[in-house]
PDB file of C-alpha atoms in Angstrom:
ATOM      1  CA  UNK W  12     145.670  38.457 203.673  1.00  0.00           C
ATOM      2  CA  UNK W  13     148.712  40.524 202.665  1.00  0.00           C
ATOM      3  CA  UNK W  14     149.784  43.317 204.927  1.00  0.00           C
ATOM      4  CA  UNK W  15     149.783  46.894 203.673  1.00  0.00           C
ATOM      5  CA  UNK W  16     153.581  46.995 204.047  1.00  0.00           C
ATOM      6  CA  UNK W  17     153.965  44.203 201.463  1.00  0.00           C
ATOM      7  CA  UNK W  18     152.021  46.254 198.954  1.00  0.00           C
ATOM      8  CA  UNK W  19     153.836  49.515 199.643  1.00  0.00           C
ATOM      9  CA  UNK W  20     155.950  50.688 196.704  1.00  0.00           C
ATOM     10  CA  UNK W  21     154.552  48.148 194.258  1.00  0.00           C
ATOM     11  CA  UNK W  22     153.017  49.933 191.290  1.00  0.00           C
ATOM     12  CA  UNK W  23     151.343  48.447 188.271  1.00  0.00           C
ATOM     13  CA  UNK W  24     153.339  48.553 185.065  1.00  0.00           C
ATOM     14  CA  UNK W  25     152.558  51.520 182.861  1.00  0.00           C
ATOM     15  CA  UNK W  26     150.975  50.347 179.577  1.00  0.00           C
ATOM     16  CA  UNK W  27     153.009  51.766 176.696  1.00  0.00           C
ATOM     17  CA  UNK W  28     152.822  51.494 172.900  1.00  0.00           C
ATOM     18  CA  UNK W  29     153.963  47.991 171.966  1.00  0.00           C
ATOM     19  CA  UNK W  30     157.279  47.517 170.207  1.00  0.00           C
ATOM     20  CA  UNK W  31     158.445  51.118 170.645  1.00  0.00           C
ATOM     21  CA  UNK W  32     161.355  52.611 172.590  1.00  0.00           C
ATOM     22  CA  UNK W  33     161.139  55.526 174.966  1.00  0.00           C
ATOM     23  CA  UNK W  34     163.094  58.662 174.111  1.00  0.00           C
ATOM     24  CA  UNK W  35     162.765  61.105 176.974  1.00  0.00           C
ATOM     25  CA  UNK W  36     164.057  64.575 177.729  1.00  0.00           C
ATOM     26  CA  UNK W  37     163.749  67.878 175.857  1.00  0.00           C
ATOM     27  CA  UNK W  38     167.178  67.780 174.199  1.00  0.00           C
ATOM     28  CA  UNK W  39     166.775  64.180 173.051  1.00  0.00           C
ATOM     29  CA  UNK W  40     163.403  64.974 171.470  1.00  0.00           C
ATOM     30  CA  UNK W  41     164.711  68.155 169.848  1.00  0.00           C
ATOM     31  CA  UNK W  42     167.584  66.178 168.318  1.00  0.00           C
ATOM     32  CA  UNK W  43     165.135  63.560 167.074  1.00  0.00           C
ATOM     33  CA  UNK W  44     162.975  66.157 165.321  1.00  0.00           C
ATOM     34  CA  UNK W  45     165.958  68.054 163.921  1.00  0.00           C
ATOM     35  CA  UNK W  46     167.062  64.874 162.149  1.00  0.00           C
ATOM     36  CA  UNK W  47     163.641  64.582 160.549  1.00  0.00           C
ATOM     37  CA  UNK W  48     162.493  61.584 162.607  1.00  0.00           C
ATOM     38  CA  UNK W  49     158.872  61.431 163.711  1.00  0.00           C
ATOM     39  CA  UNK W  50     157.885  59.786 167.014  1.00  0.00           C
ATOM     40  CA  UNK W  51     154.804  57.602 166.770  1.00  0.00           C
ATOM     41  CA  UNK W  52     153.446  58.948 170.043  1.00  0.00           C
ATOM     42  CA  UNK W  53     154.365  61.704 172.498  1.00  0.00           C
ATOM     43  CA  UNK W  54     153.392  61.874 176.171  1.00  0.00           C
ATOM     44  CA  UNK W  55     153.533  65.337 177.703  1.00  0.00           C
ATOM     45  CA  UNK W  56     153.268  66.190 181.378  1.00  0.00           C
ATOM     46  CA  UNK W  57     149.990  67.816 182.354  1.00  0.00           C
ATOM     47  CA  UNK W  58     150.337  71.503 183.172  1.00  0.00           C
ATOM     48  CA  UNK W  59     153.585  71.992 181.278  1.00  0.00           C
ATOM     49  CA  UNK W  60     152.018  74.994 179.536  1.00  0.00           C
ATOM     50  CA  UNK W  61     154.150  77.135 177.224  1.00  0.00           C
ATOM     51  CA  UNK W  62     157.403  75.454 178.288  1.00  0.00           C
ATOM     52  CA  UNK W  63     156.933  72.619 175.774  1.00  0.00           C
ATOM     53  CA  UNK W  64     154.433  74.293 173.457  1.00  0.00           C
ATOM     54  CA  UNK W  65     156.737  74.760 170.452  1.00  0.00           C
ATOM     55  CA  UNK W  66     158.246  71.298 170.778  1.00  0.00           C
ATOM     56  CA  UNK W  67     154.823  69.637 170.960  1.00  0.00           C
ATOM     57  CA  UNK W  68     153.520  71.683 168.021  1.00  0.00           C
ATOM     58  CA  UNK W  69     156.511  70.620 165.927  1.00  0.00           C
ATOM     59  CA  UNK W  70     155.866  66.950 166.670  1.00  0.00           C
ATOM     60  CA  UNK W  71     152.117  67.275 166.016  1.00  0.00           C
ATOM     61  CA  UNK W  72     152.743  68.940 162.659  1.00  0.00           C
ATOM     62  CA  UNK W  73     154.525  65.757 161.575  1.00  0.00           C
ATOM     63  CA  UNK W  74     151.664  63.502 162.560  1.00  0.00           C
ATOM     64  CA  UNK W  75     152.757  62.487 166.075  1.00  0.00           C
ATOM     65  CA  UNK W  76     149.873  61.537 168.358  1.00  0.00           C
ATOM     66  CA  UNK W  77     150.130  63.574 171.585  1.00  0.00           C
ATOM     67  CA  UNK W  78     148.718  62.621 174.980  1.00  0.00           C
ATOM     68  CA  UNK W  79     148.789  64.523 178.258  1.00  0.00           C
ATOM     69  CA  UNK W  80     149.838  62.395 181.223  1.00  0.00           C
ATOM     70  CA  UNK W  81     150.437  62.999 184.918  1.00  0.00           C
ATOM     71  CA  UNK W  82     153.943  63.568 186.227  1.00  0.00           C
ATOM     72  CA  UNK W  83     153.552  60.513 188.463  1.00  0.00           C
ATOM     73  CA  UNK W  84     152.854  58.284 185.464  1.00  0.00           C
ATOM     74  CA  UNK W  85     155.850  59.671 183.540  1.00  0.00           C
ATOM     75  CA  UNK W  86     158.022  59.145 186.611  1.00  0.00           C
ATOM     76  CA  UNK W  87     156.864  55.526 186.795  1.00  0.00           C
ATOM     77  CA  UNK W  88     157.435  55.007 183.086  1.00  0.00           C
ATOM     78  CA  UNK W  89     161.012  56.349 183.148  1.00  0.00           C
ATOM     79  CA  UNK W  90     161.765  54.895 186.601  1.00  0.00           C
ATOM     80  CA  UNK W  91     162.447  58.306 188.075  1.00  0.00           C
ATOM     81  CA  UNK W  92     164.766  59.538 185.308  1.00  0.00           C
ATOM     82  CA  UNK W  93     164.854  63.226 184.360  1.00  0.00           C
ATOM     83  CA  UNK W  94     162.251  63.134 181.587  1.00  0.00           C
ATOM     84  CA  UNK W  95     161.646  66.919 181.760  1.00  0.00           C
ATOM     85  CA  UNK W  96     157.953  66.385 181.153  1.00  0.00           C
ATOM     86  CA  UNK W  97     158.174  64.690 177.775  1.00  0.00           C
ATOM     87  CA  UNK W  98     158.464  61.072 176.612  1.00  0.00           C
ATOM     88  CA  UNK W  99     158.421  60.103 172.932  1.00  0.00           C
ATOM     89  CA  UNK W 100     157.871  56.601 171.571  1.00  0.00           C
ATOM     90  CA  UNK W 101     159.903  55.622 168.522  1.00  0.00           C
ATOM     91  CA  UNK W 102     160.865  52.468 166.666  1.00  0.00           C
ATOM     92  CA  UNK W 103     163.800  50.808 168.454  1.00  0.00           C
ATOM     93  CA  UNK W 104     167.325  51.351 167.229  1.00  0.00           C
ATOM     94  CA  UNK W 105     168.911  48.316 165.610  1.00  0.00           C
ATOM     95  CA  UNK W 106     172.711  47.912 165.384  1.00  0.00           C
ATOM     96  CA  UNK W 107     174.160  47.387 161.939  1.00  0.00           C
ATOM     97  CA  UNK W 108     175.663  44.028 161.067  1.00  0.00           C
ATOM     98  CA  UNK W 109     179.314  43.273 160.454  1.00  0.00           C
ATOM     99  CA  UNK W 110     178.863  43.169 156.692  1.00  0.00           C
ATOM    100  CA  UNK W 111     177.792  46.821 156.744  1.00  0.00           C
ATOM    101  CA  UNK W 112     181.160  47.688 158.279  1.00  0.00           C
ATOM    102  CA  UNK W 113     183.105  45.932 155.525  1.00  0.00           C
ATOM    103  CA  UNK W 114     180.955  47.487 152.805  1.00  0.00           C
ATOM    104  CA  UNK W 115     181.578  50.932 154.266  1.00  0.00           C
ATOM    105  CA  UNK W 116     185.335  50.411 154.469  1.00  0.00           C
ATOM    106  CA  UNK W 117     185.564  48.986 150.947  1.00  0.00           C
ATOM    107  CA  UNK W 118     183.670  51.952 149.531  1.00  0.00           C
ATOM    108  CA  UNK W 119     185.370  54.564 151.734  1.00  0.00           C
ATOM    109  CA  UNK W 120     184.709  58.077 150.457  1.00  0.00           C
ATOM    110  CA  UNK W 121     185.300  60.313 153.482  1.00  0.00           C
ATOM    111  CA  UNK W 122     188.223  62.742 153.236  1.00  0.00           C
ATOM    112  CA  UNK W 123     189.559  61.659 156.636  1.00  0.00           C
ATOM    113  CA  UNK W 124     190.838  58.114 157.235  1.00  0.00           C
ATOM    114  CA  UNK W 125     188.572  55.837 159.290  1.00  0.00           C
ATOM    115  CA  UNK W 126     188.382  56.495 163.036  1.00  0.00           C
ATOM    116  CA  UNK W 127     186.532  53.750 164.892  1.00  0.00           C
ATOM    117  CA  UNK W 128     185.804  53.183 168.572  1.00  0.00           C
ATOM    118  CA  UNK W 129     185.701  49.562 169.752  1.00  0.00           C
ATOM    119  CA  UNK W 130     184.044  48.715 173.081  1.00  0.00           C
ATOM    120  CA  UNK W 131     185.049  45.384 174.604  1.00  0.00           C
ATOM    121  CA  UNK W 132     182.776  44.269 177.438  1.00  0.00           C
ATOM    122  CA  UNK W 133     181.214  47.657 178.187  1.00  0.00           C
ATOM    123  CA  UNK W 134     177.856  46.596 179.617  1.00  0.00           C
ATOM    124  CA  UNK W 135     176.771  49.724 181.493  1.00  0.00           C
ATOM    125  CA  UNK W 136     174.179  51.616 179.439  1.00  0.00           C
ATOM    126  CA  UNK W 137     175.220  54.998 180.863  1.00  0.00           C
ATOM    127  CA  UNK W 138     178.829  54.413 179.819  1.00  0.00           C
ATOM    128  CA  UNK W 139     177.715  53.186 176.399  1.00  0.00           C
ATOM    129  CA  UNK W 140     175.580  56.278 175.858  1.00  0.00           C
ATOM    130  CA  UNK W 141     178.406  58.573 176.966  1.00  0.00           C
ATOM    131  CA  UNK W 142     180.845  56.780 174.637  1.00  0.00           C
ATOM    132  CA  UNK W 143     178.472  57.299 171.713  1.00  0.00           C
ATOM    133  CA  UNK W 144     178.209  60.982 172.589  1.00  0.00           C
ATOM    134  CA  UNK W 145     182.011  61.327 172.640  1.00  0.00           C
ATOM    135  CA  UNK W 146     182.299  59.387 169.379  1.00  0.00           C
ATOM    136  CA  UNK W 147     179.863  61.727 167.676  1.00  0.00           C
ATOM    137  CA  UNK W 148     181.576  64.835 169.051  1.00  0.00           C
ATOM    138  CA  UNK W 149     184.970  63.631 167.804  1.00  0.00           C
ATOM    139  CA  UNK W 150     183.614  62.751 164.370  1.00  0.00           C
ATOM    140  CA  UNK W 151     184.288  59.024 164.746  1.00  0.00           C
ATOM    141  CA  UNK W 152     182.942  56.961 161.867  1.00  0.00           C
ATOM    142  CA  UNK W 153     181.419  54.189 163.947  1.00  0.00           C
ATOM    143  CA  UNK W 154     181.397  52.203 167.161  1.00  0.00           C
ATOM    144  CA  UNK W 155     181.996  48.446 167.171  1.00  0.00           C
ATOM    145  CA  UNK W 156     180.553  46.192 169.894  1.00  0.00           C
ATOM    146  CA  UNK W 157     180.249  42.454 170.376  1.00  0.00           C
ATOM    147  CA  UNK W 158     176.906  40.660 170.473  1.00  0.00           C
ATOM    148  CA  UNK W 159     177.699  39.277 173.906  1.00  0.00           C
ATOM    149  CA  UNK W 160     178.751  41.241 177.000  1.00  0.00           C
ATOM    150  CA  UNK W 161     177.651  44.557 175.536  1.00  0.00           C
ATOM    151  CA  UNK W 162     175.112  47.161 176.579  1.00  0.00           C
ATOM    152  CA  UNK W 163     171.913  47.285 174.493  1.00  0.00           C
ATOM    153  CA  UNK W 164     170.782  50.274 172.444  1.00  0.00           C
ATOM    154  CA  UNK W 165     167.919  51.095 174.792  1.00  0.00           C
ATOM    155  CA  UNK W 166     166.103  54.211 176.013  1.00  0.00           C
ATOM    156  CA  UNK W 167     168.709  55.026 178.656  1.00  0.00           C
ATOM    157  CA  UNK W 168     171.505  54.884 176.078  1.00  0.00           C
ATOM    158  CA  UNK W 169     169.541  57.208 173.803  1.00  0.00           C
ATOM    159  CA  UNK W 170     168.954  59.641 176.671  1.00  0.00           C
ATOM    160  CA  UNK W 171     172.600  59.722 177.792  1.00  0.00           C
ATOM    161  CA  UNK W 172     173.872  59.959 174.206  1.00  0.00           C
ATOM    162  CA  UNK W 173     171.787  63.114 173.615  1.00  0.00           C
ATOM    163  CA  UNK W 174     171.048  62.248 169.990  1.00  0.00           C
ATOM    164  CA  UNK W 175     174.336  60.520 169.157  1.00  0.00           C
ATOM    165  CA  UNK W 176     172.793  57.043 169.349  1.00  0.00           C
ATOM    166  CA  UNK W 177     170.679  57.863 166.309  1.00  0.00           C
ATOM    167  CA  UNK W 178     173.524  59.196 164.136  1.00  0.00           C
ATOM    168  CA  UNK W 179     176.675  57.237 165.058  1.00  0.00           C
ATOM    169  CA  UNK W 180     176.723  53.838 163.306  1.00  0.00           C
ATOM    170  CA  UNK W 181     176.919  50.972 165.808  1.00  0.00           C
ATOM    171  CA  UNK W 182     178.261  47.752 164.317  1.00  0.00           C
ATOM    172  CA  UNK W 183     177.468  44.582 166.252  1.00  0.00           C
ATOM    173  CA  UNK W 184     179.851  41.713 165.539  1.00  0.00           C
ATOM    174  CA  UNK W 185     179.871  38.060 166.553  1.00  0.00           C
ATOM    175  CA  UNK W 186     183.589  37.688 167.267  1.00  0.00           C
ATOM    176  CA  UNK W 187     185.420  40.858 168.275  1.00  0.00           C
ATOM    177  CA  UNK W 188     188.956  39.458 167.992  1.00  0.00           C
ATOM    178  CA  UNK W 189     188.239  38.145 164.490  1.00  0.00           C
ATOM    179  CA  UNK W 190     186.785  41.532 163.496  1.00  0.00           C
ATOM    180  CA  UNK W 191     189.935  43.296 164.710  1.00  0.00           C
ATOM    181  CA  UNK W 192     192.045  40.896 162.650  1.00  0.00           C
ATOM    182  CA  UNK W 193     189.989  41.716 159.546  1.00  0.00           C
ATOM    183  CA  UNK W 194     190.316  45.437 160.277  1.00  0.00           C
ATOM    184  CA  UNK W 195     194.107  45.015 160.312  1.00  0.00           C
ATOM    185  CA  UNK W 196     193.920  43.224 156.967  1.00  0.00           C
ATOM    186  CA  UNK W 197     191.943  46.233 155.680  1.00  0.00           C
ATOM    187  CA  UNK W 198     194.761  48.588 156.719  1.00  0.00           C
ATOM    188  CA  UNK W 199     193.299  49.833 160.006  1.00  0.00           C
ATOM    189  CA  UNK W 200     195.743  50.105 162.919  1.00  0.00           C
ATOM    190  CA  UNK W 201     194.384  48.787 166.220  1.00  0.00           C
ATOM    191  CA  UNK W 202     195.342  50.593 169.422  1.00  0.00           C
ATOM    192  CA  UNK W 203     194.162  49.075 172.666  1.00  0.00           C
ATOM    193  CA  UNK W 204     194.120  50.968 175.956  1.00  0.00           C
ATOM    194  CA  UNK W 205     195.724  49.362 178.997  1.00  0.00           C
ATOM    195  CA  UNK W 206     196.994  50.904 182.205  1.00  0.00           C
ATOM    196  CA  UNK W 207     200.143  48.774 182.204  1.00  0.00           C
ATOM    197  CA  UNK W 208     201.191  49.769 178.661  1.00  0.00           C
ATOM    198  CA  UNK W 209     204.608  51.378 178.212  1.00  0.00           C
ATOM    199  CA  UNK W 210     203.558  53.956 175.626  1.00  0.00           C
ATOM    200  CA  UNK W 211     201.286  56.911 176.266  1.00  0.00           C
ATOM    201  CA  UNK W 212     198.278  57.412 173.994  1.00  0.00           C
ATOM    202  CA  UNK W 213     199.868  60.757 173.100  1.00  0.00           C
ATOM    203  CA  UNK W 214     202.832  58.880 171.580  1.00  0.00           C
ATOM    204  CA  UNK W 215     200.780  56.653 169.273  1.00  0.00           C
ATOM    205  CA  UNK W 216     200.319  57.795 165.672  1.00  0.00           C
ATOM    206  CA  UNK W 217     196.587  57.958 164.964  1.00  0.00           C
ATOM    207  CA  UNK W 218     196.679  60.054 161.805  1.00  0.00           C
ATOM    208  CA  UNK W 219     195.985  57.031 159.605  1.00  0.00           C
ATOM    209  CA  UNK W 220     193.105  54.524 159.687  1.00  0.00           C
ATOM    210  CA  UNK W 221     192.623  53.845 163.399  1.00  0.00           C
ATOM    211  CA  UNK W 222     190.492  51.739 165.705  1.00  0.00           C
ATOM    212  CA  UNK W 223     190.667  52.604 169.412  1.00  0.00           C
ATOM    213  CA  UNK W 224     189.770  49.727 171.740  1.00  0.00           C
ATOM    214  CA  UNK W 225     188.388  50.442 175.209  1.00  0.00           C
ATOM    215  CA  UNK W 226     187.924  47.631 177.701  1.00  0.00           C
ATOM    216  CA  UNK W 227     185.397  47.394 180.497  1.00  0.00           C
ATOM    217  CA  UNK W 228     186.133  49.275 183.705  1.00  0.00           C
ATOM    218  CA  UNK W 229     188.028  47.137 186.176  1.00  0.00           C
ATOM    219  CA  UNK W 230     188.492  44.179 183.819  1.00  0.00           C
ATOM    220  CA  UNK W 231     189.967  45.940 180.805  1.00  0.00           C
ATOM    221  CA  UNK W 232     190.190  44.220 177.446  1.00  0.00           C
ATOM    222  CA  UNK W 233     189.732  40.483 177.144  1.00  0.00           C
ATOM    223  CA  UNK W 234     192.840  38.426 176.341  1.00  0.00           C
ATOM    224  CA  UNK W 235     191.982  37.695 172.710  1.00  0.00           C
ATOM    225  CA  UNK W 236     191.085  41.338 172.126  1.00  0.00           C
ATOM    226  CA  UNK W 237     194.391  42.461 173.602  1.00  0.00           C
ATOM    227  CA  UNK W 238     196.318  40.005 171.430  1.00  0.00           C
ATOM    228  CA  UNK W 239     194.597  41.373 168.308  1.00  0.00           C
ATOM    229  CA  UNK W 240     195.905  44.911 168.922  1.00  0.00           C
ATOM    230  CA  UNK W 241     198.881  46.423 167.056  1.00  0.00           C
ATOM    231  CA  UNK W 242     199.700  48.779 169.928  1.00  0.00           C
ATOM    232  CA  UNK W 243     198.864  49.161 173.593  1.00  0.00           C
ATOM    233  CA  UNK W 244     198.688  52.642 175.075  1.00  0.00           C
ATOM    234  CA  UNK W 245     197.848  54.219 178.417  1.00  0.00           C
ATOM    235  CA  UNK W 246     196.643  57.533 179.700  1.00  0.00           C
ATOM    236  CA  UNK W 247     199.298  58.946 182.064  1.00  0.00           C
ATOM    237  CA  UNK W 248     197.700  59.249 185.514  1.00  0.00           C
ATOM    238  CA  UNK W 249     199.207  61.943 187.758  1.00  0.00           C
ATOM    239  CA  UNK W 250     196.794  61.742 190.690  1.00  0.00           C
ATOM    240  CA  UNK W 251     195.761  59.136 193.225  1.00  0.00           C
ATOM    241  CA  UNK W 252     193.134  57.339 191.131  1.00  0.00           C
ATOM    242  CA  UNK W 253     194.386  54.473 189.010  1.00  0.00           C
ATOM    243  CA  UNK W 254     191.931  54.742 186.116  1.00  0.00           C
ATOM    244  CA  UNK W 255     189.209  56.840 184.503  1.00  0.00           C
ATOM    245  CA  UNK W 256     185.619  56.096 183.630  1.00  0.00           C
ATOM    246  CA  UNK W 257     185.624  54.322 180.264  1.00  0.00           C
ATOM    247  CA  UNK W 258     183.573  57.045 178.566  1.00  0.00           C
ATOM    248  CA  UNK W 259     185.958  59.754 179.829  1.00  0.00           C
ATOM    249  CA  UNK W 260     188.978  57.765 178.669  1.00  0.00           C
ATOM    250  CA  UNK W 261     187.329  57.165 175.284  1.00  0.00           C
ATOM    251  CA  UNK W 262     186.711  60.885 174.862  1.00  0.00           C
ATOM    252  CA  UNK W 263     190.335  61.771 175.650  1.00  0.00           C
ATOM    253  CA  UNK W 264     191.703  59.160 173.242  1.00  0.00           C
ATOM    254  CA  UNK W 265     189.335  60.116 170.434  1.00  0.00           C
ATOM    255  CA  UNK W 266     190.154  63.807 170.709  1.00  0.00           C
ATOM    256  CA  UNK W 267     193.885  63.032 170.770  1.00  0.00           C
ATOM    257  CA  UNK W 268     193.300  61.384 167.392  1.00  0.00           C
ATOM    258  CA  UNK W 269     191.414  64.502 166.269  1.00  0.00           C
ATOM    259  CA  UNK W 270     194.291  66.748 167.444  1.00  0.00           C
ATOM    260  CA  UNK W 271     196.869  64.698 165.571  1.00  0.00           C
ATOM    261  CA  UNK W 272     194.816  64.672 162.396  1.00  0.00           C
ATOM    262  CA  UNK W 273     194.278  68.413 162.476  1.00  0.00           C
ATOM    263  CA  UNK W 274     198.000  69.019 162.876  1.00  0.00           C
ATOM    264  CA  UNK W 275     198.769  66.618 160.023  1.00  0.00           C
ATOM    265  CA  UNK W 276     196.280  68.152 157.579  1.00  0.00           C
TER     266      UNK W 276
END
């Protein structure tokens, strides 16, 4: 017979709609609806009252099936994340393939030259979501990741990205170094970030077609990725810490590109 202590903390899995991703949090759901997307199902915390009334009514008007659930069940479902009393279920996000990237570049119509963010070995979903959010805020045209050693486009990424995961194109490629080589052939300049680089990111010209490569925290870029770069650049560190969180560094680099492009226009 099992002791009560061995059972403590073990909860049955919460049955959820099959094949759908969770999107939780008020802002994430608002962003979803603003883009015209309709969740298949919406679970709302019992007793939420008028706080979520308008949001729920908006979803229902589009045909979303709404269920009231206990806070404990929503906590179990989201593993204690800040769901704010609302969890939507939507079709999972699927990264675009490499061919989509080449088609987009060949048929480039945007007034600004391409600005791409490349993530090499970033496996933490919180960092991935934050990078997508920064990419969207800076107006980047896409994020490139490898099929291996990369964070998935899951519910946590969608939550952290605050809507950016649904609007920023994510291109998943088989061989990152080979993709960077093809980008160079297409006229895109590749700038990799490395703490030991001689040049500062503020000295690199990013007014033309640019791909910014960010390596994983601690490990940095892989050797073949580094060798595929045209330039290496660093963020000058004035304090005691030796490096920044990859999503923070990505945001700084992307907005330096934005600053340069605004001055050049």
